[in-house]
Every structure is written in structure tokens, then in C-alpha cells.
Short mmCIF file of C-alpha atoms in Angstrom, two decimals:
data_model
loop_
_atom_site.label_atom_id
_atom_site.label_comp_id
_atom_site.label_asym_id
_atom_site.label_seq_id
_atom_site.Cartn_x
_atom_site.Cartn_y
_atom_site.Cartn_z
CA UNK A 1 110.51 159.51 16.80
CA UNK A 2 113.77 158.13 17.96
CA UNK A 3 114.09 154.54 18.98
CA UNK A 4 116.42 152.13 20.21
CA UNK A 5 115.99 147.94 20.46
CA UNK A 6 117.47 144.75 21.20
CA UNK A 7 116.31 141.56 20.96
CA UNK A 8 117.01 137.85 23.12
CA UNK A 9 120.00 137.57 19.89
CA UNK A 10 121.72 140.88 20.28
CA UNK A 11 120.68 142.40 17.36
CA UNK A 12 120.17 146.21 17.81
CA UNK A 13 117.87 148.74 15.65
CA UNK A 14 118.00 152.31 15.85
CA UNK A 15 115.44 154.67 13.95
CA UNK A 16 115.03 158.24 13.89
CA UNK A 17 111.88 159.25 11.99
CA UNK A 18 110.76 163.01 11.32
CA UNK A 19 107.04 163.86 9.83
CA UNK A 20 105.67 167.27 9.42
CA UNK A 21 102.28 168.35 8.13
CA UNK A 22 101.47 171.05 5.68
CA UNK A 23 97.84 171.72 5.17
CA UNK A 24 97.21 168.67 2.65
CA UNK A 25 100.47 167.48 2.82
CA UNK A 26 102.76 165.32 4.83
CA UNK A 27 106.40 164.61 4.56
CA UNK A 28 108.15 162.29 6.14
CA UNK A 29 111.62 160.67 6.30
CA UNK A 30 113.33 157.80 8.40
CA UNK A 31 116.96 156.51 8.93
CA UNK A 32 117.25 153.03 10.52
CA UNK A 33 120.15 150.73 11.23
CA UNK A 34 120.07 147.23 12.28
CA UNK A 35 122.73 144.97 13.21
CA UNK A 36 122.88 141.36 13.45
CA UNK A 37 125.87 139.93 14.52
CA UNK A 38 128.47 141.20 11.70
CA UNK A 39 126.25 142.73 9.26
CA UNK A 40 124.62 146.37 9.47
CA UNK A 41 121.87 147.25 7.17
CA UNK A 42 121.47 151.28 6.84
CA UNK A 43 117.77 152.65 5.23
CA UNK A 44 117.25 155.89 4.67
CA UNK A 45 113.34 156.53 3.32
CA UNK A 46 111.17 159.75 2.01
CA UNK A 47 107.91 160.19 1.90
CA UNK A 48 105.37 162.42 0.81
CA UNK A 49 100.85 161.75 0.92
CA UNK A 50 99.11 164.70 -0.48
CA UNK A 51 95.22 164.31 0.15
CA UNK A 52 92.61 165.80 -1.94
CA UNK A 53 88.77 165.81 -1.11
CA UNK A 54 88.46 161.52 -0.47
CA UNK A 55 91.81 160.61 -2.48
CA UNK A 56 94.79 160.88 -1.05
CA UNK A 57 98.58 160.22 -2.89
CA UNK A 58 101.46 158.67 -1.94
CA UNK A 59 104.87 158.72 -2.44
CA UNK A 60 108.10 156.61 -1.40
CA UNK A 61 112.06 156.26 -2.13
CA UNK A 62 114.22 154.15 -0.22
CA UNK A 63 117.48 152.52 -0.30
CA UNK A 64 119.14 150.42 2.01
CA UNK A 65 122.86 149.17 2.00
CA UNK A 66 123.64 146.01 3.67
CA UNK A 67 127.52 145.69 4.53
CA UNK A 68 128.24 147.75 1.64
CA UNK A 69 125.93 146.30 -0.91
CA UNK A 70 123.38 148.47 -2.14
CA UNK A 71 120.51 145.69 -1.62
CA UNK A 72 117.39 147.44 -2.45
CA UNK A 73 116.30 150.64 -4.29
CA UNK A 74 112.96 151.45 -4.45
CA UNK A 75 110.70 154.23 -5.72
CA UNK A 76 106.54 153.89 -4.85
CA UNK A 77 103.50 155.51 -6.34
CA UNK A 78 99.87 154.93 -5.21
CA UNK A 79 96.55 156.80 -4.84
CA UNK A 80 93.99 155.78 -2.14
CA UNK A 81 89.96 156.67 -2.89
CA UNK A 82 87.82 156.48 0.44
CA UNK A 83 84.33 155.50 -1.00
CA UNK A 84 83.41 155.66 3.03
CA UNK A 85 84.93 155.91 6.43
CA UNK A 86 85.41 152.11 6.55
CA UNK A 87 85.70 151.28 2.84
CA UNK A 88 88.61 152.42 0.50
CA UNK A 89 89.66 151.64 -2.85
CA UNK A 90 93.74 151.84 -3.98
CA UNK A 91 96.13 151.23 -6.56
CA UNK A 92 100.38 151.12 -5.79
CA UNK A 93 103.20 150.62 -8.12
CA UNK A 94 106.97 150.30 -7.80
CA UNK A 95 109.83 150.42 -9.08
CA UNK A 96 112.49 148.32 -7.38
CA UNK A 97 115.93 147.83 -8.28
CA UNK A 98 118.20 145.30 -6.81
CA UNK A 99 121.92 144.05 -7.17
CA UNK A 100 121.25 141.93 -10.02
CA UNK A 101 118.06 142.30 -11.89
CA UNK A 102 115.24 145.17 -11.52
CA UNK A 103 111.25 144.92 -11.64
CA UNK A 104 108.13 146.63 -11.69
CA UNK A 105 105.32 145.83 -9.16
CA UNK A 106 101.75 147.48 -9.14
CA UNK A 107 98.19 146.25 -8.28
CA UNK A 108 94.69 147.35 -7.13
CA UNK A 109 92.83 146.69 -3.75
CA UNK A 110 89.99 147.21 -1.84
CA UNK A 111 89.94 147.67 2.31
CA UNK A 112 87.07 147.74 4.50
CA UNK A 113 87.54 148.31 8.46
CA UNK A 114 85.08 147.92 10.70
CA UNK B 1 48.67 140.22 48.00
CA UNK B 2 48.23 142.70 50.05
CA UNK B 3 49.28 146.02 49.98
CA UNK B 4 51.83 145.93 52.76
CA UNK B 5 53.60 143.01 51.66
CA UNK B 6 54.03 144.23 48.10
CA UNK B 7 55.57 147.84 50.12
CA UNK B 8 57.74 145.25 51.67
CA UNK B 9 58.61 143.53 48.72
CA UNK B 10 59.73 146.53 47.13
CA UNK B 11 61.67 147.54 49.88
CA UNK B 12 63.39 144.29 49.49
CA UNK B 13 63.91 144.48 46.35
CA UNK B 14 65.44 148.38 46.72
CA UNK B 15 67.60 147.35 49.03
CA UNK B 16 68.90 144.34 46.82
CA UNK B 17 69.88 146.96 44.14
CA UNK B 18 71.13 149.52 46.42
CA UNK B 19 74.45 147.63 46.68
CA UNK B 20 78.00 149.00 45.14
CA UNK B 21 76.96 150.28 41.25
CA UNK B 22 77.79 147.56 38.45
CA UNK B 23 81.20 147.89 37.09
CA UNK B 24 80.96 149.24 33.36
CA UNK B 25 82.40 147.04 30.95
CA UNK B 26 82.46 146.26 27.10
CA UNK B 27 83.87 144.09 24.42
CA UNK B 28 84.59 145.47 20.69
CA UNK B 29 84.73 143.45 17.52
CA UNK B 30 86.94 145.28 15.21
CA UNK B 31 88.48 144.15 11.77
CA UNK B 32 90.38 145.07 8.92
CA UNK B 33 89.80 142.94 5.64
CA UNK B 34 91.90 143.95 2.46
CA UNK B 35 92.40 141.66 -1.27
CA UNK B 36 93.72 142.86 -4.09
CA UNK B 37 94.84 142.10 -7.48
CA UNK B 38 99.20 142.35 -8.08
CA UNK B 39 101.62 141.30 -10.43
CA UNK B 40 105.28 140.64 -8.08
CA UNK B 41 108.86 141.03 -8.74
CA UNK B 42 108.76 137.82 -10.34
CA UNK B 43 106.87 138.83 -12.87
CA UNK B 44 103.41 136.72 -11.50
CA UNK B 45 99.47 138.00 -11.30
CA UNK B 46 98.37 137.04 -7.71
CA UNK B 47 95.17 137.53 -5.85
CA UNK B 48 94.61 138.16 -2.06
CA UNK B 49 95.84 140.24 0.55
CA UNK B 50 97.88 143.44 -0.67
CA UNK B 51 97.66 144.60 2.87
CA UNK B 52 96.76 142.72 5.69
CA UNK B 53 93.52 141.19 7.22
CA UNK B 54 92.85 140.39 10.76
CA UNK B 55 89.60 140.31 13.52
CA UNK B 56 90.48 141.80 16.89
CA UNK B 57 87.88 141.37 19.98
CA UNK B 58 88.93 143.38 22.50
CA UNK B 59 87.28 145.03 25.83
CA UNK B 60 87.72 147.09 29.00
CA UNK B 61 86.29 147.13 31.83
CA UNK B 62 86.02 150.16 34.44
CA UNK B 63 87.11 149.45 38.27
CA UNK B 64 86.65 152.68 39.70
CA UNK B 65 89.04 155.20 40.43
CA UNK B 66 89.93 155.50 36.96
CA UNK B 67 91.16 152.19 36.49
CA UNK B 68 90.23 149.76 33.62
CA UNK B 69 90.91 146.08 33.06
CA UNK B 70 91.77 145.62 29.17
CA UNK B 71 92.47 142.89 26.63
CA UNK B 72 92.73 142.34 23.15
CA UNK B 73 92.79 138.92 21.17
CA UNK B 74 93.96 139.45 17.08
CA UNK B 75 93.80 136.49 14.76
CA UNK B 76 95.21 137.77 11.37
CA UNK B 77 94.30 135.37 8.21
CA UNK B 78 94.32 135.46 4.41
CA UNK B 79 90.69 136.49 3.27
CA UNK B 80 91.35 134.88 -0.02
CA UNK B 81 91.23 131.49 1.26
CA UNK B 82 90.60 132.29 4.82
CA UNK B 83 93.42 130.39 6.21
CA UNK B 84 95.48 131.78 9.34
CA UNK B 85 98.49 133.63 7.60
CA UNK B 86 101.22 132.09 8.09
CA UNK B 87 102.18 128.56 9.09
CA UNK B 88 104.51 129.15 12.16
CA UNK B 89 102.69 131.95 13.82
CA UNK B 90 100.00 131.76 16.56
CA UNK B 91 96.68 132.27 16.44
CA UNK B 92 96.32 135.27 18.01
CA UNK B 93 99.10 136.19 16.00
CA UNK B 94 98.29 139.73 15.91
CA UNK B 95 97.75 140.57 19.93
CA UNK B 96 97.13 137.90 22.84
CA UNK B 97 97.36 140.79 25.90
CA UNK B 98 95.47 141.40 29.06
CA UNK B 99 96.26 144.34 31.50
CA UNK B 100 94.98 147.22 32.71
CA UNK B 101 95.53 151.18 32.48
CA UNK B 102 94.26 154.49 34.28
CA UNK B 103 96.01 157.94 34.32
CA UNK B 104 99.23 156.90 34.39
CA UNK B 105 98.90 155.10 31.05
CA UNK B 106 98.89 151.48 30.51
CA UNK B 107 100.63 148.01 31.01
CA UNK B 108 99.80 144.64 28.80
CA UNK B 109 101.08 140.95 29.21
CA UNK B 110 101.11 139.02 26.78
CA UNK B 111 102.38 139.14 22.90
CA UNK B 112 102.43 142.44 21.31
CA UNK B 113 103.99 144.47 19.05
CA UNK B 114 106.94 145.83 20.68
CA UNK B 115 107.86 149.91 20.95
CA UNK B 116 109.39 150.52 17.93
CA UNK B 117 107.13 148.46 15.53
CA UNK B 118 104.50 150.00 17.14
CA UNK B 119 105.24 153.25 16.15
CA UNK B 120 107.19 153.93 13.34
CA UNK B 121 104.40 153.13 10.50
CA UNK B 122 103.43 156.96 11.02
CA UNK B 123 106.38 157.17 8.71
CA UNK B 124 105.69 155.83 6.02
CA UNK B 125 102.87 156.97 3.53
CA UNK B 126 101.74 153.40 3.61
CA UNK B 127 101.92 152.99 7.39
CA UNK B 128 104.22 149.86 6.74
CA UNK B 129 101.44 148.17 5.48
CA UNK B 130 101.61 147.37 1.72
CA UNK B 131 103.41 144.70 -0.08
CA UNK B 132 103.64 146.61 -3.14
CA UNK B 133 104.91 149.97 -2.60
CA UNK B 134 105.57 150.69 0.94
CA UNK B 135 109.14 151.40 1.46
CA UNK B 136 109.18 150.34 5.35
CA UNK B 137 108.00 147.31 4.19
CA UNK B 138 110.80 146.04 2.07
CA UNK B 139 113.46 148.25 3.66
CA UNK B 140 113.43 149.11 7.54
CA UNK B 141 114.55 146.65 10.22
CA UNK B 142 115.86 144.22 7.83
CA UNK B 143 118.92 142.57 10.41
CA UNK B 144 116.26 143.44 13.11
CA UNK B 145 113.44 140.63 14.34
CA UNK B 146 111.62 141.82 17.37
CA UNK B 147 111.63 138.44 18.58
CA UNK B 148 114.36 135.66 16.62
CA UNK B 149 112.17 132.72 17.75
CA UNK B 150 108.66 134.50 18.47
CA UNK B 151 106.40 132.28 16.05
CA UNK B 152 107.09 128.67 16.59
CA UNK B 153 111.17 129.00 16.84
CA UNK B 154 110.65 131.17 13.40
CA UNK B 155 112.00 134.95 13.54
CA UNK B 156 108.72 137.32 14.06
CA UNK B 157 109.50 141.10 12.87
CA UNK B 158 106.80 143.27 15.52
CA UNK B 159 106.10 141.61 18.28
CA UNK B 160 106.90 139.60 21.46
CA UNK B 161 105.72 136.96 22.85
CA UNK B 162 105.90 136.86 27.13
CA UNK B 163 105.94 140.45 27.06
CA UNK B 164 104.96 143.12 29.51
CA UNK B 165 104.84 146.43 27.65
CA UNK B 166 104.46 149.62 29.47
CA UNK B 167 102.51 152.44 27.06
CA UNK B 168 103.11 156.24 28.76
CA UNK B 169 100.00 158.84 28.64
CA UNK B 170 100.11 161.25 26.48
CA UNK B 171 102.68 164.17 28.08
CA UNK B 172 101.08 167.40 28.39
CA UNK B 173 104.04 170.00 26.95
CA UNK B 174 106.04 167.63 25.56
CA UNK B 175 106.66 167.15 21.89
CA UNK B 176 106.33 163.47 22.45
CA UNK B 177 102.88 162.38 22.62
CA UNK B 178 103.65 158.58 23.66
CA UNK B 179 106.53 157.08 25.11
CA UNK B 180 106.87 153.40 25.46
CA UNK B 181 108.96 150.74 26.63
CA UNK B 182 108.78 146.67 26.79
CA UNK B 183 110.93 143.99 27.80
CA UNK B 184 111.20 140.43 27.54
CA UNK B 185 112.25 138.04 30.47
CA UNK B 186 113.11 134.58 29.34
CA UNK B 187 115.49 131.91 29.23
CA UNK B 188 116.03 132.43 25.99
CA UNK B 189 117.04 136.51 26.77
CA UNK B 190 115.79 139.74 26.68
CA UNK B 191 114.68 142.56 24.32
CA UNK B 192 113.57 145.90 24.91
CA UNK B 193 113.06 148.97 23.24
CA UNK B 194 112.12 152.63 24.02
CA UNK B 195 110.74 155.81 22.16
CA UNK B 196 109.61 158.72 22.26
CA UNK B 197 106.97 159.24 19.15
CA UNK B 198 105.01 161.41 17.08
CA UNK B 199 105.25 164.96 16.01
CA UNK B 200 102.17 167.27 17.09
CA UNK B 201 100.34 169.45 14.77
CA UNK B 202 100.29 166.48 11.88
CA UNK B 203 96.95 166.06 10.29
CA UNK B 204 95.02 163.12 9.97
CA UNK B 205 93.26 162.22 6.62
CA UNK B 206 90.66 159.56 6.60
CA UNK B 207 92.77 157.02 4.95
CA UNK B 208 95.24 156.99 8.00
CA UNK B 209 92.67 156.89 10.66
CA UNK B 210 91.57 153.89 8.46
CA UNK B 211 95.46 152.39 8.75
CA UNK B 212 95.82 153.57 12.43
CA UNK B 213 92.69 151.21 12.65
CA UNK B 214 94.25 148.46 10.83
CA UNK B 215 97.19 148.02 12.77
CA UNK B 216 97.23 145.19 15.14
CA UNK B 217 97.08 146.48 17.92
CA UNK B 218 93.65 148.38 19.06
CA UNK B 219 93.49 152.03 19.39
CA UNK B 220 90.96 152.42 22.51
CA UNK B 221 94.44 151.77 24.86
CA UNK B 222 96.77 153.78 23.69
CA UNK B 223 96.26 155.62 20.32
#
């Protein structure tokens, strides 16, 4: 996927995203940068699900530099457990470091689409 | 009665139904509700949505010739207290769009999320659509609101309001299986964006058809 916007403001976003499938799993990887006015923030993400029977795993890194500042860094974990077609179970966690300070982050969910 | 009026009644009565066939129609209630237990950055337990939650009615209705009349209404909200999330966006925060589509794809008015927010959560392995973990969601777009004034003179990142949004049919032979494009004609300027999506050949596990449900926008149009 390759995209280009702009919005009423000016600001622009480009994004180039690539995915490819490999029996169970998927990889996946995106570059985006959006400007406002003077600043540019540049992301670059990986990804990676690997499904198994009804559970399927996930995993994320991304970093994104905003005018030269390394803003975010992030690494994510997280399993997803389909008890149905409409109801799923799931648990994430993260690490996420930022200019001044660090943190984890992790919970536990439950979805149901109908 | 006798039985040459009641032949004549049921002529009558074939001839009222013998006019042009009813157009087929439908409405859909769809939904996606999520909660969850999470402890933040900040170091805090909090319960309610991890994900997001949101009731979509939505319908079609066939002209003839291939032709449908569609629309889609999506009211997002906080299932642990059932508020409306957020307390500058609309309603029908999630989708407000009527339109109509046939072979050569399909055109909304209204708010909607716009090309490129419409698209890219295939890359991420949380479709953009976790607080906790989801890379897009922290990281992509971040100088980048669809719409700088799009929920009450608040920035909205996804969607635009006054749109008309133009969604291409899927391209036999081409590696692209949707292109896109919308614009935005106000006063206050314009936005567009354009793409050319998805790679062919990728799988689909039950837990993304589940997030390819629970995006805001419907699937019946365009997925």
C-alpha cells in the first residue's frame, strides 16, 4: 500500500506499507512521514502474527523520530484466543521507551462482534 | 359471493401485484463491544475499552441494473460507562454516509474515514486498534489529522466530515485490490488522499476478519 494525504492545514502523510503471508504467518512493515508545518515525524514499524489452531500471536517494534528526537520506541507482545467467530479473548504488553522516562504497559480483554 | 365476482376479484387483485417487482432492500445492525483490564504508562490499573466499541446500522437497497442505494450510521461509546467516547466528537462519530455503488465501485457523502486511515490497519498485527501494544497506534500519522477541526473544531485522526469518498472495485489483474480517493470541499480547505492497497495471496485468520469487522466503517461496501 502506498499512500499520499493532505488535509484543509497542509499537513501531508505519506505511507508505504508491505505485508506478505506465509502459511500461518504474516509479516508486515510500514514507513510513514507526516509533516505539519515545520516538523516531520518519520515511523518505521514491523510486524509479525503467527496463528495457531484459535490463538493467534502478535508482534510489534516501532520507532518514530520527530525533528530529530527519537520520541517513541516501542516493542509489543500479545496473544489473541477466539472462543467463537464473534467472541475473543486477549492479552498485550509493551514495552515503551521515550526521551525521558520508560514504562511497561500490559492488560487483558475480551471482544465480541456481532 | 358468487363465483364470477370472486374470478374477478382475483383478477383484480393479479393485476394489482403484477406491477414493477419490489425493490430489495435491507438494514444490518452490526457491533463491536471490547473492555478490558490495563495498567498505563503512568503506572495506573484502568478498566474499559482496550480496543474500541461502537453500533453501526447500516443498509442497501437494490435499484436495478446493478445499482444499490447504501448508508451507514456508527455511534462509537465507552461500554464501561456507556457514554459516547469522546466529548468533542459527533454522534455518529464513527460513519454518518449515504450513497450508492454498482460495478464501478462506490461513492459515500458524508463523514468517513478517509483513504489512508482506511486502509493501512492491515499493517499492523493489531489492525491499529489497541491502546496497549499496537504500534500504529502510538506511532503512525502523528503530525497527520485527517481532518484539523473534524470533531467540534478539535483535530480528528481518520475521518472527514463533508466528504465524498470514491471506493474503486476490486481490479481484476492488478496487485491492488482497492484503490480509493476522497476529498474535502470547504471553506475551511481541502484534503485528499489516494492509494492503492493490499497485497493478494495474504491469509485471513479469524481474529482479523473479527478486526476487519470492527473497524468503523462496514464491510458489505467495500471490503
Amino acid at each position: 500500500m502506498a499512500t499520499h494525504g493532505k488535509n484543509s492545514n497542509g499537513d501531508t502523510d505519506t505511507f508505504l506499507g508491505l505485508k506478505a503471508g506465509f502459511s500461518r504467518f504474516e509479516v508486515m512493515g510500514v514507513h510513514d512521514v507526516s509533516k505539519a508545518g515545520p516538523s516531520t515525524a518519520k515511523a518505521t514499524t514491523l510486524g509479525a502474527t503467527y496463528t495457531m489452531n484459535v490463538t493467534t500471536f502478535r508482534l510489534g517494534w516501532g520507532l518514530v523520530d520527530v525533528d530529530g528526537v527519537k520520541a517513541e520506541k516501542l516493542l509489543g507482545v500479545g496473544a489473541v484466543y477466539a472462543l467463537s467467530k464473534r467472541t475473543s479473548l486477549y492479552a498485550d504488553f509493551a514495552h515503551k521507551i521515550f526521551p525521558t522516562q520508560s514504562a511497561n504497559t500490559y492488560g487483558l480483554g475480551i471482544a465480541h462482534g456481532f | 359471493m358468487s363465483k364470477p365476482v370472486l374470478a374477478a376479484c382475483a383478477a383484480a387483485l393479479v393485476g394489482l401485484s403484477a406491477g414493477p417487482a419490489p425493490a430489495q432492500s435491507s438494514v444490518t445492525i452490526s457491533g463491536y463491544l471490547d473492555i478490558g483490564i490495563w495498567r498505563d504508562t503512568a503506572r495506573t490499573w484502568q478498566v474499559g475499552p482496550i480496543q474500541r466499541s461502537f453500533i453501526t446500522l447500516s443498509g442497501v437497497e437494490a435499484l436495478g441494473g446493478g445499482l444499490a442505494a447504501t448508508f451507514s450510521l456508527s455511534h462509537r461509546f465507552d461500554p464501561s460507562t456507556g457514554d459516547a467516547e469522546g466529548g468533542n466528537k459527533p454522534f455518529f462519530h464513527g460513519e454518518s454516509t449515504v450513497g450508492m455503488k454498482g460495478r464501478w465501485g462506490s461513492v459515500q457523502f458524508g463523514r468517513r474515514l478517509d483513504a489512508m486511515y482506511k486502509n493501512d490497519w492491515e499493517y499492523d498485527p493489531w489492525a491499529n486498534f489497541d491502546r496497549i501494544a499496537s504500534p500504529a497506534w502510538d506511532l503512525w500519522h502523528l503530525n497527520f489529522p485527517s481532518d484539523p477541526r473534524g470533531n467540534g473544531g478539535t483535530p480528528e485522526f481518520g475521518r472527514l466530515n463533508n466528504g465524498i469518498f470514491y471506493d474503486s472495485p476490486n481490479l481484476p489483474g492488478c496487485p491492488c485490490t482497492r484503490a480509493g480517493r476522497s476529498r474535502r470541499s470547504r471553506v475551511t480547505g481541502t484534503g485528499r488522499g489516494w492509494e492503492l492497497s493490499d497485497m493478494p495471496g495474504v491469509r485471513s485468520p479469524p481474529w482479523r476478519r473479527m478486526a476487519r469487522t470492527a473497524m468503523a466503517t462496514p464491510t458489505p461496501f467495500w471490503a
